Amino acid sequence: MNSKNWKPETQAVHCGWTPKNGETCQLPIFQSTAYKYSDAQSVADLFDLKSDGFFYTRLANPTVAAFETKVAEMEGGVAAVGVTAGQTANMLAIMNVCPCGGHVLASAALYGGTVTLFTMTLKRMGVEVTMVPHDATADEIVAAARPNTRALFAETLTNPSVCVLNFEAYSEAAKRLGVPLIVDNTFATPYLCRPFDYGADIVTHSATKYLDGHQTSIGGVIVEKGDFDWKNGNFPEFTEPDVSYHGLIYTKDFPAAPFSTKLRVQWVRDTGAILPPMNAFLISLGMQTLALRMDRHSSNALEMAKFLKAHPKVAWVNYPGLEDSPEHERCKKYLRAASGVLCFGAVGGKEASVRAIDSLKLASIVVHVADVRTMVLHPASMTHRQLSDEQLAAAGVPPDLIRLSVGIENIDDIKADFEQALAKI
Ligand SMILES: *Cc1c(COP(=O)(O)O)cnc(C)c1O
């Protein structure tokens, strides 16, 4: 049976590790730096990328490879590369296609860490990023491009404003510009949405979030769809010999997965950004229940969104799963369900919102989302505090916004906790 055709619930359990006769059912943790060979030629062939195999864990490791395969198959891509963090995934996805002196277009509604990465750190490295409004049309995105634009970047479900990406507009713009559409699919996970089905070329994840799901590991992963035309003239690094790798030409020597091969043998090899095997094991373990968890996260979040919306102490609620949400049509079009994150503001503004979260007992204030526990955060004073007022507005983060990451606990207990906390304001 071809695991590529399995439904996502089955893939989440089985992909990546297929034990042979007498082998362990659970994915083994290959906690080893290197691999033993009995003749020099075998190692030479590995170095020349003429044969498949492992020679040094800074490039590849069997436990990490199993995790990469699971994510690649669930996303419907040809290959994936596991890296140290979601931040690394987004940075290297850009660096792999956009050389120093290049330009990137990105939706302005992004995770705070991505905004600082794009506007500060990439700039220091010679890459300029222009933000376009989240709701920009294809024409508006194309109008913001420059001759040196090399990528278009957006999030499926934005963190923390939970807006849904207009895949149609963004993928049309990317096609017209001849650049890859890179989509951060962290909040949706491949169970709720597969961006490749809607025109994305590269998918990134902070595996730290729902893929792990239990707060054990920081990790990231980058997935390649496999049909982007790197020979369109915009990407000489893919079509001309790589002097750092004996004149390898990625599109010629690795036509099935040129992006992932280049990413691994240039960027991951040279920066040491590979995901540690232990984290790959823990995230793969978490992923075995991904489908079950995402169903529960989504149904609990919908219940909480309805409960908060009807509550007299709540000023507003934003959750794309609500039928009257302006994001609802798009959510139904692209996502199986609306995932577990919502945001709301308390009546009385910023102070009231902060007082409400300070009074929670079951839900905790944690600088994290997408975990089995219910957690809250006030971005304006925490994760997004580096951002200016204009950047906050562009990212869709009003000062009273509370981000609520709804866990998988019993919904009645979560509701009771918010009922008692809201009574205190
Ligand atoms: C958390 C997050 C990141 C960064 O991931 P880390 O694993 O913390 O580095 C990137 N994008 C989104 C959407 C996130 O939620």
Coordinates of C-alpha atoms and ligand atoms in Angstrom, one line a residue:
M1 CA 0.0 0.0 0.0
N2 CA 1.3 3.5 -0.9
S3 CA 1.5 5.6 2.3
K4 CA 1.2 8.7 0.1
N5 CA -2.4 7.8 -0.5
W6 CA -3.3 7.1 3.1
K7 CA -5.7 9.5 4.9
P8 CA -3.9 11.9 7.3
E9 CA -5.0 10.1 10.4
T10 CA -3.2 7.0 9.2
Q11 CA -0.2 8.8 7.9
A12 CA 0.2 10.6 11.3
V13 CA 0.5 7.2 13.0
H14 CA 2.5 5.2 10.4
C15 CA 4.6 7.4 8.1
G16 CA 8.3 7.7 8.5
W17 CA 9.1 4.5 10.3
T18 CA 8.2 1.1 8.8
P19 CA 9.7 -1.6 11.0
K20 CA 11.1 -4.7 9.3
N21 CA 10.8 -8.2 10.7
G22 CA 11.7 -8.1 14.4
E23 CA 12.5 -4.4 14.5
T24 CA 11.0 -1.9 17.1
C25 CA 7.5 -0.7 16.6
Q26 CA 8.4 2.7 17.9
L27 CA 10.8 4.9 16.0
P28 CA 14.3 4.4 17.5
I29 CA 16.3 7.4 18.7
F30 CA 19.6 7.2 16.7
Q31 CA 21.6 9.2 19.2
S32 CA 24.8 9.0 17.3
T33 CA 27.1 11.6 15.7
A34 CA 28.6 9.3 13.0
Y35 CA 28.1 6.1 11.1
K36 CA 30.6 3.2 10.5
Y37 CA 31.7 2.1 7.1
S38 CA 34.1 -0.7 6.1
D39 CA 35.6 0.8 3.0
A40 CA 36.7 4.3 1.9
Q41 CA 34.8 4.2 -1.4
S42 CA 31.4 3.9 0.4
V43 CA 32.2 7.1 2.3
A44 CA 33.5 8.9 -0.9
D45 CA 30.2 8.1 -2.7
L46 CA 28.2 9.5 0.2
F47 CA 30.2 12.7 0.2
D48 CA 29.7 13.0 -3.5
L49 CA 25.9 12.4 -2.9
K50 CA 26.2 9.5 -5.4
S51 CA 24.7 7.1 -2.8
D52 CA 22.0 7.5 -0.2
G53 CA 23.0 7.1 3.5
F54 CA 24.2 8.7 6.6
F55 CA 27.7 9.9 7.3
Y56 CA 27.5 12.7 9.9
T57 CA 24.5 13.8 11.9
R58 CA 25.1 17.5 11.0
L59 CA 23.7 16.6 7.5
A60 CA 21.3 13.8 8.2
N61 CA 20.2 11.3 10.9
P62 CA 17.8 8.3 10.6
T63 CA 15.5 9.5 13.4
V64 CA 15.4 13.0 11.9
A65 CA 14.8 11.4 8.4
A66 CA 11.8 9.5 9.8
F67 CA 10.3 12.7 11.1
E68 CA 11.0 14.5 7.8
T69 CA 9.3 11.7 5.8
K70 CA 6.2 11.8 8.1
V71 CA 5.8 15.6 7.6
A72 CA 6.6 15.4 3.8
E73 CA 4.0 12.7 3.2
M74 CA 1.3 14.4 5.3
E75 CA 1.9 17.7 3.5
G76 CA 2.0 15.9 0.1
G77 CA 5.5 17.1 -0.7
V78 CA 8.5 15.3 -2.2
A79 CA 11.0 16.0 0.7
A80 CA 11.4 17.8 4.0
V81 CA 14.3 19.1 6.1
G82 CA 14.2 19.1 9.9
V83 CA 15.8 22.1 11.5
T84 CA 16.4 23.5 15.0
A85 CA 13.3 25.8 15.3
G86 CA 10.5 27.4 13.4
Q87 CA 12.6 30.5 13.2
T88 CA 15.3 28.5 11.5
A89 CA 12.8 27.0 9.1
N90 CA 11.6 30.4 7.9
M91 CA 15.0 32.0 7.8
L92 CA 16.6 29.1 5.8
A93 CA 13.6 28.8 3.5
I94 CA 14.2 32.4 2.5
M95 CA 18.0 32.2 2.4
N96 CA 17.8 29.1 0.2
V97 CA 16.1 31.1 -2.6
C98 CA 17.1 34.7 -2.0
P99 CA 20.8 35.6 -2.1
C100 CA 22.3 38.7 -0.4
G101 CA 20.9 41.7 -2.3
G102 CA 17.6 40.0 -3.0
H103 CA 14.1 41.1 -2.0
V104 CA 11.2 39.2 -0.4
L105 CA 7.4 40.1 -0.3
A106 CA 5.5 39.0 2.8
S107 CA 2.0 39.4 4.3
A108 CA 2.1 41.9 7.1
A109 CA 0.0 39.6 9.4
L110 CA 2.8 37.4 10.8
Y111 CA 4.1 35.9 14.0
G112 CA 6.0 38.6 15.9
G113 CA 9.3 36.6 15.8
T114 CA 9.0 36.4 12.0
V115 CA 8.4 40.1 11.7
T116 CA 11.7 40.8 13.6
L117 CA 13.5 38.1 11.7
F118 CA 12.3 39.7 8.4
T119 CA 12.6 43.3 9.2
M120 CA 15.8 43.3 11.3
T121 CA 17.9 40.2 10.9
L122 CA 17.4 39.4 7.2
K123 CA 18.1 43.1 6.5
R124 CA 21.4 42.8 8.3
M125 CA 22.2 39.8 6.0
G126 CA 21.4 41.9 2.9
V127 CA 17.9 40.7 2.2
E128 CA 15.1 43.3 2.1
V129 CA 11.5 42.4 3.0
T130 CA 8.4 44.4 1.9
M131 CA 5.2 43.8 3.8
V132 CA 1.9 43.8 1.9
P133 CA -1.5 43.9 3.6
H134 CA -2.8 40.5 4.5
D135 CA -5.8 41.1 2.3
A136 CA -3.9 42.4 -0.7
T137 CA -5.1 41.3 -4.2
A138 CA -2.8 39.6 -6.6
D139 CA -2.4 42.9 -8.5
E140 CA -1.4 44.7 -5.3
I141 CA 1.2 42.1 -4.4
V142 CA 2.7 42.1 -7.9
A143 CA 2.8 45.9 -7.8
A144 CA 5.0 45.7 -4.7
A145 CA 7.5 43.5 -6.3
R146 CA 11.0 44.5 -7.6
P147 CA 13.2 42.9 -10.3
N148 CA 15.1 41.2 -7.5
T149 CA 12.1 39.7 -5.7
R150 CA 12.7 36.0 -5.0
A151 CA 9.9 34.8 -2.7
L152 CA 6.4 35.5 -1.4
F153 CA 5.8 34.6 2.2
A154 CA 2.6 34.2 4.3
E155 CA 1.0 32.2 7.1
T156 CA -2.0 29.8 6.6
L157 CA -3.6 31.0 9.8
T158 CA -1.9 34.1 11.2
N159 CA -0.4 34.2 14.7
P160 CA -2.0 35.7 16.8
S161 CA -4.8 37.4 14.7
V162 CA -6.0 34.1 13.3
C163 CA -6.8 35.4 9.8
V164 CA -7.0 32.9 6.9
L165 CA -4.6 33.3 4.0
N166 CA -6.2 34.1 0.6
F167 CA -4.3 31.3 -1.2
E168 CA -5.9 32.2 -4.5
A169 CA -4.5 35.8 -4.6
Y170 CA -1.1 34.9 -3.1
S171 CA -0.5 31.9 -5.3
E172 CA -1.6 33.8 -8.4
A173 CA 0.9 36.7 -7.5
A174 CA 3.7 34.2 -6.9
K175 CA 3.1 32.5 -10.3
R176 CA 3.0 35.8 -12.1
L177 CA 6.3 36.8 -10.5
G178 CA 8.0 33.5 -11.0
V179 CA 8.9 33.1 -7.4
P180 CA 7.9 30.4 -4.8
L181 CA 5.0 30.9 -2.4
I182 CA 6.4 30.0 1.0
V183 CA 3.6 29.3 3.5
D184 CA 4.1 28.9 7.3
N185 CA 1.5 26.2 8.1
T186 CA 2.2 26.1 11.9
F187 CA -1.3 26.9 13.2
A188 CA -3.2 24.7 10.6
T189 CA -0.9 21.6 10.6
P190 CA -1.1 19.3 7.5
Y191 CA -4.2 17.7 9.1
L192 CA -6.3 20.8 8.8
C193 CA -4.8 22.3 5.6
R194 CA -2.4 21.2 2.9
P195 CA -1.1 24.5 1.4
F196 CA 0.4 22.6 -1.6
D197 CA -3.2 21.8 -2.7
Y198 CA -3.8 25.6 -3.0
G199 CA -0.7 26.8 -4.8
A200 CA 2.1 26.9 -2.2
D201 CA 5.5 25.8 -3.3
I202 CA 7.3 25.5 0.0
V203 CA 5.7 24.9 3.5
T204 CA 7.4 25.7 6.8
H205 CA 6.4 24.7 10.3
S206 CA 7.3 25.6 13.9
A207 CA 7.2 21.9 14.9
T208 CA 7.4 23.3 18.4
K209 CA 3.6 23.9 18.3
Y210 CA 0.9 21.4 17.3
L211 CA 3.2 18.8 15.7
D212 CA 4.9 18.3 19.0
G213 CA 1.8 19.4 20.9
H214 CA 3.1 18.6 24.4
Q215 CA 5.7 21.3 25.1
T216 CA 8.7 19.0 24.9
S217 CA 10.8 20.3 22.0
I218 CA 11.8 23.3 19.9
G219 CA 11.9 22.3 16.2
G220 CA 11.2 23.3 12.7
V221 CA 10.7 21.7 9.3
I222 CA 10.7 22.9 5.7
V223 CA 8.8 20.9 3.0
E224 CA 9.2 21.1 -0.8
K225 CA 6.3 20.4 -3.1
G226 CA 8.5 19.5 -6.0
D227 CA 7.2 21.1 -9.1
F228 CA 8.4 24.7 -9.0
D229 CA 10.3 25.8 -12.1
W230 CA 13.7 26.8 -10.7
K231 CA 15.0 27.1 -14.3
N232 CA 12.8 30.2 -15.0
G233 CA 15.9 32.5 -14.9
N234 CA 15.4 33.9 -11.3
F235 CA 17.4 31.2 -9.5
P236 CA 20.9 30.8 -10.9
E237 CA 22.0 29.2 -7.6
F238 CA 19.9 26.2 -8.6
T239 CA 20.9 26.0 -12.3
E240 CA 24.6 26.9 -12.2
P241 CA 27.4 24.7 -10.7
D242 CA 27.8 25.0 -6.9
V243 CA 31.6 25.4 -6.2
S244 CA 31.1 24.5 -2.6
Y245 CA 29.9 21.0 -3.8
H246 CA 32.2 19.9 -6.6
G247 CA 30.2 21.8 -9.3
L248 CA 26.9 20.1 -8.4
I249 CA 23.9 21.6 -10.4
Y250 CA 20.8 21.1 -8.2
T251 CA 18.2 21.2 -11.0
K252 CA 20.2 18.7 -13.1
D253 CA 21.7 16.4 -10.5
F254 CA 18.6 16.4 -8.1
P255 CA 15.6 17.2 -10.4
A256 CA 13.1 15.6 -8.0
A257 CA 14.0 17.8 -5.0
P258 CA 16.5 20.5 -5.9
F259 CA 15.3 22.9 -3.2
S260 CA 15.7 20.4 -0.3
T261 CA 19.0 19.1 -1.5
K262 CA 20.4 22.6 -1.8
L263 CA 19.0 23.5 1.6
R264 CA 20.5 20.5 3.3
V265 CA 24.0 20.4 1.7
Q266 CA 24.5 24.2 1.7
W267 CA 22.6 25.7 4.5
V268 CA 22.1 23.0 7.1
R269 CA 25.6 21.6 6.5
D270 CA 27.3 25.0 6.8
T271 CA 25.2 26.4 9.7
G272 CA 24.7 23.3 11.8
A273 CA 21.0 23.9 11.9
I274 CA 19.8 20.3 11.9
L275 CA 17.1 19.1 14.3
P276 CA 18.5 17.0 17.1
P277 CA 17.5 13.3 16.9
M278 CA 15.9 13.4 20.4
N279 CA 13.6 16.3 19.4
A280 CA 12.8 14.5 16.1
F281 CA 11.7 11.5 18.2
L282 CA 9.6 13.5 20.6
I283 CA 7.9 15.5 17.8
S284 CA 7.2 12.3 15.8
L285 CA 5.7 10.7 18.9
G286 CA 3.5 13.8 19.4
M287 CA 2.4 13.6 15.7
Q288 CA 1.0 10.1 16.2
T289 CA -2.1 11.7 17.9
L290 CA -2.1 14.9 15.7
A291 CA -5.5 14.2 14.1
L292 CA -7.2 13.4 17.3
R293 CA -5.8 16.4 19.0
M294 CA -6.6 18.8 16.2
D295 CA -10.2 17.6 16.1
R296 CA -10.5 18.3 19.8
H297 CA -8.6 21.6 19.8
S298 CA -10.9 22.8 17.0
S299 CA -14.2 21.7 18.6
N300 CA -13.2 23.1 22.0
A301 CA -12.0 26.4 20.4
L302 CA -15.4 26.7 18.6
E303 CA -17.3 26.2 21.8
M304 CA -15.1 28.7 23.6
A305 CA -15.5 31.3 20.8
K306 CA -19.3 31.0 21.1
F307 CA -19.2 31.1 24.9
L308 CA -17.0 34.3 24.9
K309 CA -19.0 35.9 22.1
A310 CA -22.2 35.6 24.2
H311 CA -20.4 36.8 27.4
P312 CA -21.3 40.4 28.6
K313 CA -17.7 41.1 29.7
V314 CA -16.3 40.3 26.3
A315 CA -16.0 43.1 23.8
W316 CA -15.1 41.1 20.7
V317 CA -14.0 37.6 19.5
N318 CA -12.1 36.6 16.5
Y319 CA -12.2 33.0 15.4
P320 CA -12.5 31.9 11.8
G321 CA -14.7 29.0 12.8
L322 CA -17.5 31.3 13.9
E323 CA -20.2 31.5 11.2
D324 CA -20.4 35.3 11.4
S325 CA -16.6 35.7 11.2
P326 CA -15.4 37.7 8.1
E327 CA -12.8 34.9 7.7
H328 CA -15.4 32.1 7.8
E329 CA -15.9 31.6 4.1
R330 CA -12.2 31.4 3.4
C331 CA -11.8 29.1 6.4
K332 CA -14.4 26.6 5.0
K333 CA -12.7 26.8 1.6
Y334 CA -9.2 25.9 2.8
L335 CA -9.4 24.3 6.2
R336 CA -11.0 21.1 7.6
A337 CA -11.6 23.0 10.9
A338 CA -10.4 26.3 12.4
S339 CA -7.7 25.0 14.8
G340 CA -7.4 25.8 18.5
V341 CA -6.4 29.4 18.7
L342 CA -8.7 32.4 19.0
C343 CA -8.4 35.9 20.2
F344 CA -10.7 38.2 22.1
G345 CA -10.7 41.5 24.0
A346 CA -12.4 42.2 27.4
V347 CA -14.9 45.0 27.9
G348 CA -12.8 47.8 29.4
G349 CA -9.8 47.5 27.1
K350 CA -6.2 46.6 27.8
E351 CA -6.3 46.8 31.6
A352 CA -9.5 44.6 31.8
S353 CA -8.0 42.1 29.4
V354 CA -4.8 41.8 31.6
R355 CA -6.9 41.5 34.8
A356 CA -9.0 38.7 33.2
I357 CA -6.0 36.6 32.3
D358 CA -4.4 37.2 35.7
S359 CA -7.5 35.7 37.3
L360 CA -7.4 32.4 35.4
K361 CA -6.7 29.3 37.4
L362 CA -6.8 26.3 35.0
A363 CA -5.5 28.2 32.0
S364 CA -2.0 29.5 32.5
I365 CA -0.1 32.5 31.1
V366 CA 2.5 30.9 28.9
V367 CA 4.5 32.3 26.0
H368 CA 3.5 29.5 23.8
V369 CA 0.5 28.2 21.8
A370 CA -0.7 25.0 20.3
D371 CA -0.3 22.6 23.2
V372 CA -2.7 20.1 25.0
R373 CA -3.0 22.6 27.9
T374 CA -5.2 25.8 27.7
M375 CA -3.0 28.8 27.6
V376 CA -3.3 32.6 27.3
L377 CA -1.0 35.4 26.3
H378 CA -1.3 39.2 26.0
P379 CA 0.8 39.8 22.9
A380 CA 1.1 43.6 23.2
S381 CA 2.9 43.3 26.5
M382 CA 4.7 39.9 25.8
T383 CA 5.5 38.3 22.4
H384 CA 4.9 41.4 20.3
R385 CA 6.3 44.0 22.7
Q386 CA 9.3 44.7 20.2
L387 CA 6.8 45.9 17.6
S388 CA 5.9 49.5 17.0
D389 CA 2.2 50.6 17.2
E390 CA 2.1 50.6 13.4
Q391 CA 3.6 47.2 13.2
L392 CA 1.1 46.0 15.8
A393 CA -1.8 47.4 13.8
A394 CA -0.4 45.8 10.6
A395 CA 0.0 42.5 12.3
G396 CA -3.7 42.7 13.4
V397 CA -2.8 43.0 17.1
P398 CA -4.9 45.5 19.0
P399 CA -3.7 46.4 22.6
D400 CA -6.5 44.6 24.3
L401 CA -6.1 41.3 22.3
I402 CA -5.8 38.2 24.4
R403 CA -4.6 35.1 22.5
L404 CA -6.3 32.0 23.8
S405 CA -4.8 28.6 22.8
V406 CA -7.6 26.2 23.7
G407 CA -6.3 22.9 25.0
I408 CA -7.9 19.4 24.9
E409 CA -9.3 19.4 28.5
N410 CA -13.0 19.0 29.1
I411 CA -14.8 22.1 27.7
D412 CA -16.9 22.6 30.8
D413 CA -13.8 23.0 33.0
I414 CA -12.3 25.5 30.5
K415 CA -15.5 27.5 30.4
A416 CA -15.9 27.5 34.2
D417 CA -12.4 28.9 34.5
F418 CA -13.1 31.8 32.1
E419 CA -16.5 32.4 33.7
Q420 CA -14.9 33.0 37.2
A421 CA -12.0 35.1 35.7
L422 CA -14.3 37.4 33.7
A423 CA -16.5 37.9 36.8
K424 CA -13.4 39.5 38.4
I425 CA -13.3 42.5 36.0
Ligands
LIG1 C1 6.1 29.9 17.0 C2 6.1 30.2 15.6 C3 7.3 30.4 14.9 C4 8.6 30.2 15.5 O1 8.8 28.9 15.9 P1 9.9 28.5 17.0 O2 9.8 27.0 16.9 O3 9.5 29.0 18.3 O4 11.2 29.0 16.5 C5 7.1 30.7 13.5 N1 5.9 30.8 12.9 C6 4.8 30.7 13.7 C7 3.4 30.9 13.0 C8 4.8 30.4 15.0 O5 3.7 30.3 15.7

